[in-house]
Amino acid sequence: MRVSSAANRHWWDGNADDYQVEHGEFLGDSTFIWGPEGLDEASAGLLGEVKDRDVLEIGCGAAQCGRWLVSQGARVAAFDISHRQLRHSQRIDLDSGLTVPVVQADAEELPFSAGSFDLVCSAYGAMPFVADPAAVLAEVRRVLRPGGRFVFSTSHPIRWAFPDDPGPRGLTSDRSYFDRTPYAERDGSRVTYIEHHHTLGDWIALIVASGLRMEGLVEPEWPEGHTGVWGGWSPLRGHHLPGTAIFICGAQP
């Protein structure tokens, strides 16, 4: 298994329980939240019509987004690299009565046939963590039907130039936006967690090179009255810096 995949599979398996305890209420059991700002697909409509569509969720975690899609009449498949996250998905299925078929898989090698889906989506799933986003985009293009859509959210690239701190320290840049050295945590020589950085220009170039069309970019503003803190995301930083980038991509008809 690739270094990035192995590290992040291990990290998420070890931290899934704490993650769901800390963020489960904010995410809901069957709500499609695009990021820490709280932008909800029910109001944003970035995917377009989902009823009677075949939809794939990449990096689903506990499949909260996929469960909302099921509630709207979509036919959903979902996957995550973390077995422990998928156990939480099964737990919420039982509690909510809404079931999402899930499988453990790596986003760089999708276990689905070509042309299987009308829509592919990912809310902070996989894209910040994969070493080869071009491989993921090529796989998405392969499984999308002509005229389909891929929408994904990830940490806004400008955040890379600032400390991951929700307080005043997080407002002063301390590194180059153009430094693409991955952020890695280690236990001795073993990588235990890793994130990869791509500029906005990098992402657009990767999307176009994959054969997808770049159709839109959404940078959610921090809403008034939202007082929550999620890692480096906070009201203080959110009113000054974009925290999330949502890329809307289309497959050629």
PDB file of C-alpha atoms in Angstrom:
ATOM      1  CA  MET A   1       0.000   0.000   0.000  1.00  0.00           C
ATOM      2  CA  ARG A   2       1.221   3.525  -0.776  1.00  0.00           C
ATOM      3  CA  VAL A   3       2.822   5.507   2.057  1.00  0.00           C
ATOM      4  CA  SER A   4       0.051   8.126   2.124  1.00  0.00           C
ATOM      5  CA  SER A   5      -2.727   5.553   1.930  1.00  0.00           C
ATOM      6  CA  ALA A   6      -1.223   3.353   4.635  1.00  0.00           C
ATOM      7  CA  ALA A   7      -0.567   6.273   6.975  1.00  0.00           C
ATOM      8  CA  ASN A   8      -4.013   7.782   6.647  1.00  0.00           C
ATOM      9  CA  ARG A   9      -5.812   4.458   6.852  1.00  0.00           C
ATOM     10  CA  HIS A  10      -4.009   3.777  10.134  1.00  0.00           C
ATOM     11  CA  TRP A  11      -4.630   7.322  11.454  1.00  0.00           C
ATOM     12  CA  TRP A  12      -8.344   7.341  10.669  1.00  0.00           C
ATOM     13  CA  ASP A  13      -8.841   3.857  12.088  1.00  0.00           C
ATOM     14  CA  GLY A  14      -7.250   5.064  15.312  1.00  0.00           C
ATOM     15  CA  ASN A  15      -9.090   8.385  15.485  1.00  0.00           C
ATOM     16  CA  ALA A  16     -12.530   7.639  13.997  1.00  0.00           C
ATOM     17  CA  ASP A  17     -14.199   7.235  17.391  1.00  0.00           C
ATOM     18  CA  ASP A  18     -12.942  10.587  18.709  1.00  0.00           C
ATOM     19  CA  TYR A  19     -13.777  12.282  15.405  1.00  0.00           C
ATOM     20  CA  GLN A  20     -17.385  11.119  15.461  1.00  0.00           C
ATOM     21  CA  VAL A  21     -17.782  12.100  19.124  1.00  0.00           C
ATOM     22  CA  GLU A  22     -16.351  15.569  18.497  1.00  0.00           C
ATOM     23  CA  HIS A  23     -18.000  16.355  15.166  1.00  0.00           C
ATOM     24  CA  GLY A  24     -20.956  13.985  14.919  1.00  0.00           C
ATOM     25  CA  GLU A  25     -23.542  16.463  16.174  1.00  0.00           C
ATOM     26  CA  PHE A  26     -22.361  19.146  13.723  1.00  0.00           C
ATOM     27  CA  LEU A  27     -22.371  16.701  10.802  1.00  0.00           C
ATOM     28  CA  GLY A  28     -25.699  15.103  11.732  1.00  0.00           C
ATOM     29  CA  ASP A  29     -26.658  11.552  10.831  1.00  0.00           C
ATOM     30  CA  SER A  30     -28.148  12.321   7.423  1.00  0.00           C
ATOM     31  CA  THR A  31     -27.071  15.840   6.520  1.00  0.00           C
ATOM     32  CA  PHE A  32     -24.763  16.857   3.674  1.00  0.00           C
ATOM     33  CA  ILE A  33     -22.320  19.409   5.114  1.00  0.00           C
ATOM     34  CA  TRP A  34     -19.575  20.591   2.755  1.00  0.00           C
ATOM     35  CA  GLY A  35     -17.156  21.828   5.428  1.00  0.00           C
ATOM     36  CA  PRO A  36     -16.566  23.509   8.785  1.00  0.00           C
ATOM     37  CA  GLU A  37     -18.433  26.634   7.667  1.00  0.00           C
ATOM     38  CA  GLY A  38     -21.599  24.535   7.718  1.00  0.00           C
ATOM     39  CA  LEU A  39     -22.650  24.996   4.090  1.00  0.00           C
ATOM     40  CA  ASP A  40     -25.470  22.497   3.569  1.00  0.00           C
ATOM     41  CA  GLU A  41     -26.149  20.828   0.206  1.00  0.00           C
ATOM     42  CA  ALA A  42     -29.872  21.069   0.915  1.00  0.00           C
ATOM     43  CA  SER A  43     -29.596  24.841   0.528  1.00  0.00           C
ATOM     44  CA  ALA A  44     -26.550  25.097  -1.753  1.00  0.00           C
ATOM     45  CA  GLY A  45     -27.709  22.670  -4.458  1.00  0.00           C
ATOM     46  CA  LEU A  46     -24.224  22.228  -5.890  1.00  0.00           C
ATOM     47  CA  LEU A  47     -24.944  18.691  -7.087  1.00  0.00           C
ATOM     48  CA  GLY A  48     -28.118  19.627  -8.892  1.00  0.00           C
ATOM     49  CA  GLU A  49     -30.979  17.128  -9.028  1.00  0.00           C
ATOM     50  CA  VAL A  50     -30.132  13.937  -7.125  1.00  0.00           C
ATOM     51  CA  LYS A  51     -33.436  12.055  -7.160  1.00  0.00           C
ATOM     52  CA  ASP A  52     -33.202   8.835  -9.185  1.00  0.00           C
ATOM     53  CA  ARG A  53     -29.501   9.470  -9.846  1.00  0.00           C
ATOM     54  CA  ASP A  54     -26.667   7.022  -9.249  1.00  0.00           C
ATOM     55  CA  VAL A  55     -24.261   8.756  -6.866  1.00  0.00           C
ATOM     56  CA  LEU A  56     -20.829   7.797  -5.513  1.00  0.00           C
ATOM     57  CA  GLU A  57     -19.454   9.374  -2.337  1.00  0.00           C
ATOM     58  CA  ILE A  58     -15.649   9.383  -2.067  1.00  0.00           C
ATOM     59  CA  GLY A  59     -14.101   9.223   1.400  1.00  0.00           C
ATOM     60  CA  CYS A  60     -17.493   8.954   3.046  1.00  0.00           C
ATOM     61  CA  GLY A  61     -16.426   8.606   6.695  1.00  0.00           C
ATOM     62  CA  ALA A  62     -19.638   7.593   8.461  1.00  0.00           C
ATOM     63  CA  ALA A  63     -21.610   8.342   5.259  1.00  0.00           C
ATOM     64  CA  GLN A  64     -23.621  11.246   6.645  1.00  0.00           C
ATOM     65  CA  CYS A  65     -23.676  12.873   3.198  1.00  0.00           C
ATOM     66  CA  GLY A  66     -24.587   9.639   1.467  1.00  0.00           C
ATOM     67  CA  ARG A  67     -27.435   9.110   3.905  1.00  0.00           C
ATOM     68  CA  TRP A  68     -28.867  12.528   3.037  1.00  0.00           C
ATOM     69  CA  LEU A  69     -28.627  11.617  -0.649  1.00  0.00           C
ATOM     70  CA  VAL A  70     -30.567   8.410   0.026  1.00  0.00           C
ATOM     71  CA  SER A  71     -33.237  10.458   1.814  1.00  0.00           C
ATOM     72  CA  GLN A  72     -33.583  12.540  -1.351  1.00  0.00           C
ATOM     73  CA  GLY A  73     -34.198   9.523  -3.567  1.00  0.00           C
ATOM     74  CA  ALA A  74     -30.690   8.918  -4.906  1.00  0.00           C
ATOM     75  CA  ARG A  75     -29.161   5.481  -5.425  1.00  0.00           C
ATOM     76  CA  VAL A  76     -25.921   5.748  -3.456  1.00  0.00           C
ATOM     77  CA  ALA A  77     -22.669   3.842  -3.134  1.00  0.00           C
ATOM     78  CA  ALA A  78     -19.927   5.074  -0.814  1.00  0.00           C
ATOM     79  CA  PHE A  79     -16.450   4.114   0.300  1.00  0.00           C
ATOM     80  CA  ASP A  80     -13.741   5.070   2.738  1.00  0.00           C
ATOM     81  CA  ILE A  81     -10.196   3.918   3.363  1.00  0.00           C
ATOM     82  CA  SER A  82     -10.911   3.508   7.087  1.00  0.00           C
ATOM     83  CA  HIS A  83     -12.648   0.364   8.304  1.00  0.00           C
ATOM     84  CA  ARG A  84     -13.421   2.028  11.633  1.00  0.00           C
ATOM     85  CA  GLN A  85     -15.195   4.936   9.947  1.00  0.00           C
ATOM     86  CA  LEU A  86     -17.317   2.446   8.034  1.00  0.00           C
ATOM     87  CA  ARG A  87     -18.281   0.746  11.296  1.00  0.00           C
ATOM     88  CA  HIS A  88     -19.669   4.109  12.404  1.00  0.00           C
ATOM     89  CA  SER A  89     -21.596   4.256   9.130  1.00  0.00           C
ATOM     90  CA  GLN A  90     -23.181   0.891   9.918  1.00  0.00           C
ATOM     91  CA  ARG A  91     -24.024   2.077  13.446  1.00  0.00           C
ATOM     92  CA  ILE A  92     -25.804   5.189  12.137  1.00  0.00           C
ATOM     93  CA  ASP A  93     -27.611   3.110   9.498  1.00  0.00           C
ATOM     94  CA  LEU A  94     -29.144   1.046  12.287  1.00  0.00           C
ATOM     95  CA  ASP A  95     -30.029   4.101  14.370  1.00  0.00           C
ATOM     96  CA  SER A  96     -31.491   6.148  11.521  1.00  0.00           C
ATOM     97  CA  GLY A  97     -33.156   3.522   9.352  1.00  0.00           C
ATOM     98  CA  LEU A  98     -31.369   4.940   6.294  1.00  0.00           C
ATOM     99  CA  THR A  99     -28.852   2.546   4.778  1.00  0.00           C
ATOM    100  CA  VAL A 100     -25.874   3.448   2.593  1.00  0.00           C
ATOM    101  CA  PRO A 101     -24.023   0.566   0.879  1.00  0.00           C
ATOM    102  CA  VAL A 102     -20.349   1.079   1.754  1.00  0.00           C
ATOM    103  CA  VAL A 103     -17.061  -0.590   0.881  1.00  0.00           C
ATOM    104  CA  GLN A 104     -13.494  -0.108   2.054  1.00  0.00           C
ATOM    105  CA  ALA A 105     -11.371   1.192  -0.815  1.00  0.00           C
ATOM    106  CA  ASP A 106      -8.625   3.573  -1.907  1.00  0.00           C
ATOM    107  CA  ALA A 107      -9.666   6.626  -3.937  1.00  0.00           C
ATOM    108  CA  GLU A 108      -6.794   6.095  -6.362  1.00  0.00           C
ATOM    109  CA  GLU A 109      -8.228   2.697  -7.422  1.00  0.00           C
ATOM    110  CA  LEU A 110     -12.021   2.780  -7.471  1.00  0.00           C
ATOM    111  CA  PRO A 111     -13.685  -0.661  -7.361  1.00  0.00           C
ATOM    112  CA  PHE A 112     -16.503   0.385  -9.709  1.00  0.00           C
ATOM    113  CA  SER A 113     -17.190  -0.146 -13.401  1.00  0.00           C
ATOM    114  CA  ALA A 114     -16.779   2.568 -16.004  1.00  0.00           C
ATOM    115  CA  GLY A 115     -19.800   4.784 -16.527  1.00  0.00           C
ATOM    116  CA  SER A 116     -21.550   3.674 -13.326  1.00  0.00           C
ATOM    117  CA  PHE A 117     -22.531   7.050 -11.854  1.00  0.00           C
ATOM    118  CA  ASP A 118     -24.350  10.245 -12.739  1.00  0.00           C
ATOM    119  CA  LEU A 119     -22.756  12.137  -9.844  1.00  0.00           C
ATOM    120  CA  VAL A 120     -19.622  11.772  -7.726  1.00  0.00           C
ATOM    121  CA  CYS A 121     -19.127  13.839  -4.572  1.00  0.00           C
ATOM    122  CA  SER A 122     -16.679  14.216  -1.733  1.00  0.00           C
ATOM    123  CA  ALA A 123     -16.881  16.475   1.320  1.00  0.00           C
ATOM    124  CA  TYR A 124     -13.295  16.636   2.594  1.00  0.00           C
ATOM    125  CA  GLY A 125     -12.971  12.958   1.729  1.00  0.00           C
ATOM    126  CA  ALA A 126      -9.663  11.657   0.350  1.00  0.00           C
ATOM    127  CA  MET A 127      -8.692  14.672  -1.774  1.00  0.00           C
ATOM    128  CA  PRO A 128      -6.540  16.438   0.889  1.00  0.00           C
ATOM    129  CA  PHE A 129      -4.778  13.169   1.722  1.00  0.00           C
ATOM    130  CA  VAL A 130      -3.960  11.386  -1.545  1.00  0.00           C
ATOM    131  CA  ALA A 131      -0.448  11.582  -2.959  1.00  0.00           C
ATOM    132  CA  ASP A 132      -1.691  11.379  -6.559  1.00  0.00           C
ATOM    133  CA  PRO A 133      -4.844  13.455  -7.095  1.00  0.00           C
ATOM    134  CA  ALA A 134      -4.446  13.008 -10.851  1.00  0.00           C
ATOM    135  CA  ALA A 135      -5.104   9.286 -10.351  1.00  0.00           C
ATOM    136  CA  VAL A 136      -8.258  10.030  -8.354  1.00  0.00           C
ATOM    137  CA  LEU A 137      -9.541  12.471 -10.966  1.00  0.00           C
ATOM    138  CA  ALA A 138      -8.836   9.953 -13.741  1.00  0.00           C
ATOM    139  CA  GLU A 139     -10.785   7.323 -11.807  1.00  0.00           C
ATOM    140  CA  VAL A 140     -13.666   9.739 -11.246  1.00  0.00           C
ATOM    141  CA  ARG A 141     -13.729  10.529 -14.958  1.00  0.00           C
ATOM    142  CA  ARG A 142     -13.774   6.796 -15.715  1.00  0.00           C
ATOM    143  CA  VAL A 143     -16.762   5.985 -13.483  1.00  0.00           C
ATOM    144  CA  LEU A 144     -18.794   9.076 -14.456  1.00  0.00           C
ATOM    145  CA  ARG A 145     -21.321   8.872 -17.241  1.00  0.00           C
ATOM    146  CA  PRO A 146     -21.173  11.452 -20.046  1.00  0.00           C
ATOM    147  CA  GLY A 147     -22.593  14.736 -18.791  1.00  0.00           C
ATOM    148  CA  GLY A 148     -22.070  13.719 -15.165  1.00  0.00           C
ATOM    149  CA  ARG A 149     -20.784  15.946 -12.379  1.00  0.00           C
ATOM    150  CA  PHE A 150     -18.062  15.700  -9.744  1.00  0.00           C
ATOM    151  CA  VAL A 151     -18.161  18.098  -6.794  1.00  0.00           C
ATOM    152  CA  PHE A 152     -15.566  17.963  -4.031  1.00  0.00           C
ATOM    153  CA  SER A 153     -14.533  20.128  -1.100  1.00  0.00           C
ATOM    154  CA  THR A 154     -11.109  20.399   0.473  1.00  0.00           C
ATOM    155  CA  SER A 155      -9.140  22.754   2.673  1.00  0.00           C
ATOM    156  CA  HIS A 156      -8.730  26.037   0.844  1.00  0.00           C
ATOM    157  CA  PRO A 157      -5.175  26.102  -0.560  1.00  0.00           C
ATOM    158  CA  ILE A 158      -4.439  29.548   0.920  1.00  0.00           C
ATOM    159  CA  ARG A 159      -4.618  27.938   4.375  1.00  0.00           C
ATOM    160  CA  TRP A 160      -1.311  26.228   3.644  1.00  0.00           C
ATOM    161  CA  ALA A 161       0.517  29.532   4.089  1.00  0.00           C
ATOM    162  CA  PHE A 162      -0.842  30.055   7.622  1.00  0.00           C
ATOM    163  CA  PRO A 163      -0.465  28.154  10.921  1.00  0.00           C
ATOM    164  CA  ASP A 164      -3.288  25.722  11.640  1.00  0.00           C
ATOM    165  CA  ASP A 165      -4.358  27.785  14.638  1.00  0.00           C
ATOM    166  CA  PRO A 166      -7.899  29.103  15.249  1.00  0.00           C
ATOM    167  CA  GLY A 167      -6.580  32.113  17.200  1.00  0.00           C
ATOM    168  CA  PRO A 168      -4.725  35.306  16.221  1.00  0.00           C
ATOM    169  CA  ARG A 169      -1.545  33.369  15.410  1.00  0.00           C
ATOM    170  CA  GLY A 170      -3.444  31.752  12.541  1.00  0.00           C
ATOM    171  CA  LEU A 171      -3.823  35.116  10.788  1.00  0.00           C
ATOM    172  CA  THR A 172      -0.117  35.608  10.020  1.00  0.00           C
ATOM    173  CA  SER A 173       1.490  33.680   7.175  1.00  0.00           C
ATOM    174  CA  ASP A 174       4.563  31.708   8.206  1.00  0.00           C
ATOM    175  CA  ARG A 175       5.351  29.716   5.063  1.00  0.00           C
ATOM    176  CA  SER A 176       5.129  29.969   1.292  1.00  0.00           C
ATOM    177  CA  TYR A 177       1.843  29.231  -0.420  1.00  0.00           C
ATOM    178  CA  PHE A 178       3.963  27.697  -3.190  1.00  0.00           C
ATOM    179  CA  ASP A 179       5.774  25.222  -0.909  1.00  0.00           C
ATOM    180  CA  ARG A 180       4.255  21.881  -1.888  1.00  0.00           C
ATOM    181  CA  THR A 181       6.149  19.823   0.678  1.00  0.00           C
ATOM    182  CA  PRO A 182       3.575  17.507   2.294  1.00  0.00           C
ATOM    183  CA  TYR A 183       2.711  17.902   5.957  1.00  0.00           C
ATOM    184  CA  ALA A 184       3.670  14.648   7.659  1.00  0.00           C
ATOM    185  CA  GLU A 185       3.624  13.320  11.206  1.00  0.00           C
ATOM    186  CA  ARG A 186       5.964  10.481  12.111  1.00  0.00           C
ATOM    187  CA  ASP A 187       6.553   7.841  14.747  1.00  0.00           C
ATOM    188  CA  GLY A 188      10.268   7.308  14.319  1.00  0.00           C
ATOM    189  CA  SER A 189      10.758   6.532  10.639  1.00  0.00           C
ATOM    190  CA  ARG A 190       7.105   5.587  10.056  1.00  0.00           C
ATOM    191  CA  VAL A 191       4.739   8.182   8.601  1.00  0.00           C
ATOM    192  CA  THR A 192       1.552   8.175  10.686  1.00  0.00           C
ATOM    193  CA  TYR A 193      -0.399  11.037   9.050  1.00  0.00           C
ATOM    194  CA  ILE A 194       0.054  13.049   5.883  1.00  0.00           C
ATOM    195  CA  GLU A 195      -1.659  15.831   3.943  1.00  0.00           C
ATOM    196  CA  HIS A 196      -0.710  17.139   0.508  1.00  0.00           C
ATOM    197  CA  HIS A 197      -0.865  20.717  -0.728  1.00  0.00           C
ATOM    198  CA  HIS A 198      -1.903  21.933  -4.166  1.00  0.00           C
ATOM    199  CA  THR A 199      -2.430  25.550  -5.162  1.00  0.00           C
ATOM    200  CA  LEU A 200      -5.662  26.667  -6.807  1.00  0.00           C
ATOM    201  CA  GLY A 201      -3.800  26.697 -10.113  1.00  0.00           C
ATOM    202  CA  ASP A 202      -2.611  23.144  -9.498  1.00  0.00           C
ATOM    203  CA  TRP A 203      -6.137  21.924  -8.833  1.00  0.00           C
ATOM    204  CA  ILE A 204      -7.547  23.565 -11.963  1.00  0.00           C
ATOM    205  CA  ALA A 205      -4.729  22.165 -14.100  1.00  0.00           C
ATOM    206  CA  LEU A 206      -5.277  18.672 -12.660  1.00  0.00           C
ATOM    207  CA  ILE A 207      -9.031  18.842 -13.268  1.00  0.00           C
ATOM    208  CA  VAL A 208      -8.612  19.971 -16.882  1.00  0.00           C
ATOM    209  CA  ALA A 209      -5.877  17.406 -17.585  1.00  0.00           C
ATOM    210  CA  SER A 210      -8.177  14.616 -16.347  1.00  0.00           C
ATOM    211  CA  GLY A 211     -10.698  15.392 -19.075  1.00  0.00           C
ATOM    212  CA  LEU A 212     -13.199  17.020 -16.715  1.00  0.00           C
ATOM    213  CA  ARG A 213     -14.489  20.558 -17.168  1.00  0.00           C
ATOM    214  CA  MET A 214     -13.998  23.161 -14.463  1.00  0.00           C
ATOM    215  CA  GLU A 215     -17.519  24.552 -14.016  1.00  0.00           C
ATOM    216  CA  GLY A 216     -17.319  26.489 -10.768  1.00  0.00           C
ATOM    217  CA  LEU A 217     -15.476  27.255  -7.554  1.00  0.00           C
ATOM    218  CA  VAL A 218     -17.270  28.031  -4.294  1.00  0.00           C
ATOM    219  CA  GLU A 219     -15.492  29.601  -1.300  1.00  0.00           C
ATOM    220  CA  PRO A 220     -18.048  29.533   1.535  1.00  0.00           C
ATOM    221  CA  GLU A 221     -18.037  32.552   3.832  1.00  0.00           C
ATOM    222  CA  TRP A 222     -18.148  32.041   7.570  1.00  0.00           C
ATOM    223  CA  PRO A 223     -21.801  32.622   8.527  1.00  0.00           C
ATOM    224  CA  GLU A 224     -22.869  35.039  11.219  1.00  0.00           C
ATOM    225  CA  GLY A 225     -23.838  33.288  14.424  1.00  0.00           C
ATOM    226  CA  HIS A 226     -21.644  30.239  13.772  1.00  0.00           C
ATOM    227  CA  THR A 227     -19.425  30.104  16.862  1.00  0.00           C
ATOM    228  CA  GLY A 228     -17.968  26.637  16.443  1.00  0.00           C
ATOM    229  CA  VAL A 229     -14.252  25.884  16.254  1.00  0.00           C
ATOM    230  CA  TRP A 230     -13.030  22.919  14.215  1.00  0.00           C
ATOM    231  CA  GLY A 231      -9.262  22.499  14.312  1.00  0.00           C
ATOM    232  CA  GLY A 232      -7.872  25.589  12.597  1.00  0.00           C
ATOM    233  CA  TRP A 233     -11.333  26.763  11.486  1.00  0.00           C
ATOM    234  CA  SER A 234     -12.924  29.413  13.674  1.00  0.00           C
ATOM    235  CA  PRO A 235     -15.059  32.561  13.454  1.00  0.00           C
ATOM    236  CA  LEU A 236     -11.938  34.717  13.814  1.00  0.00           C
ATOM    237  CA  ARG A 237     -10.124  33.147  10.908  1.00  0.00           C
ATOM    238  CA  GLY A 238     -13.268  32.510   8.901  1.00  0.00           C
ATOM    239  CA  HIS A 239     -14.100  36.199   8.690  1.00  0.00           C
ATOM    240  CA  HIS A 240     -10.621  36.924   7.259  1.00  0.00           C
ATOM    241  CA  LEU A 241      -9.574  33.875   5.248  1.00  0.00           C
ATOM    242  CA  PRO A 242     -11.408  31.283   3.139  1.00  0.00           C
ATOM    243  CA  GLY A 243     -11.270  27.897   4.821  1.00  0.00           C
ATOM    244  CA  THR A 244     -12.884  25.637   2.229  1.00  0.00           C
ATOM    245  CA  ALA A 245     -12.719  25.373  -1.556  1.00  0.00           C
ATOM    246  CA  ILE A 246     -15.481  23.495  -3.388  1.00  0.00           C
ATOM    247  CA  PHE A 247     -14.685  22.499  -6.969  1.00  0.00           C
ATOM    248  CA  ILE A 248     -17.545  21.816  -9.372  1.00  0.00           C
ATOM    249  CA  CYS A 249     -16.491  19.707 -12.336  1.00  0.00           C
ATOM    250  CA  GLY A 250     -18.364  18.244 -15.285  1.00  0.00           C
ATOM    251  CA  ALA A 251     -17.789  15.267 -17.561  1.00  0.00           C
ATOM    252  CA  GLN A 252     -17.983  15.921 -21.278  1.00  0.00           C
ATOM    253  CA  PRO A 253     -21.397  14.969 -22.718  1.00  0.00           C
TER     254      PRO A 253
END
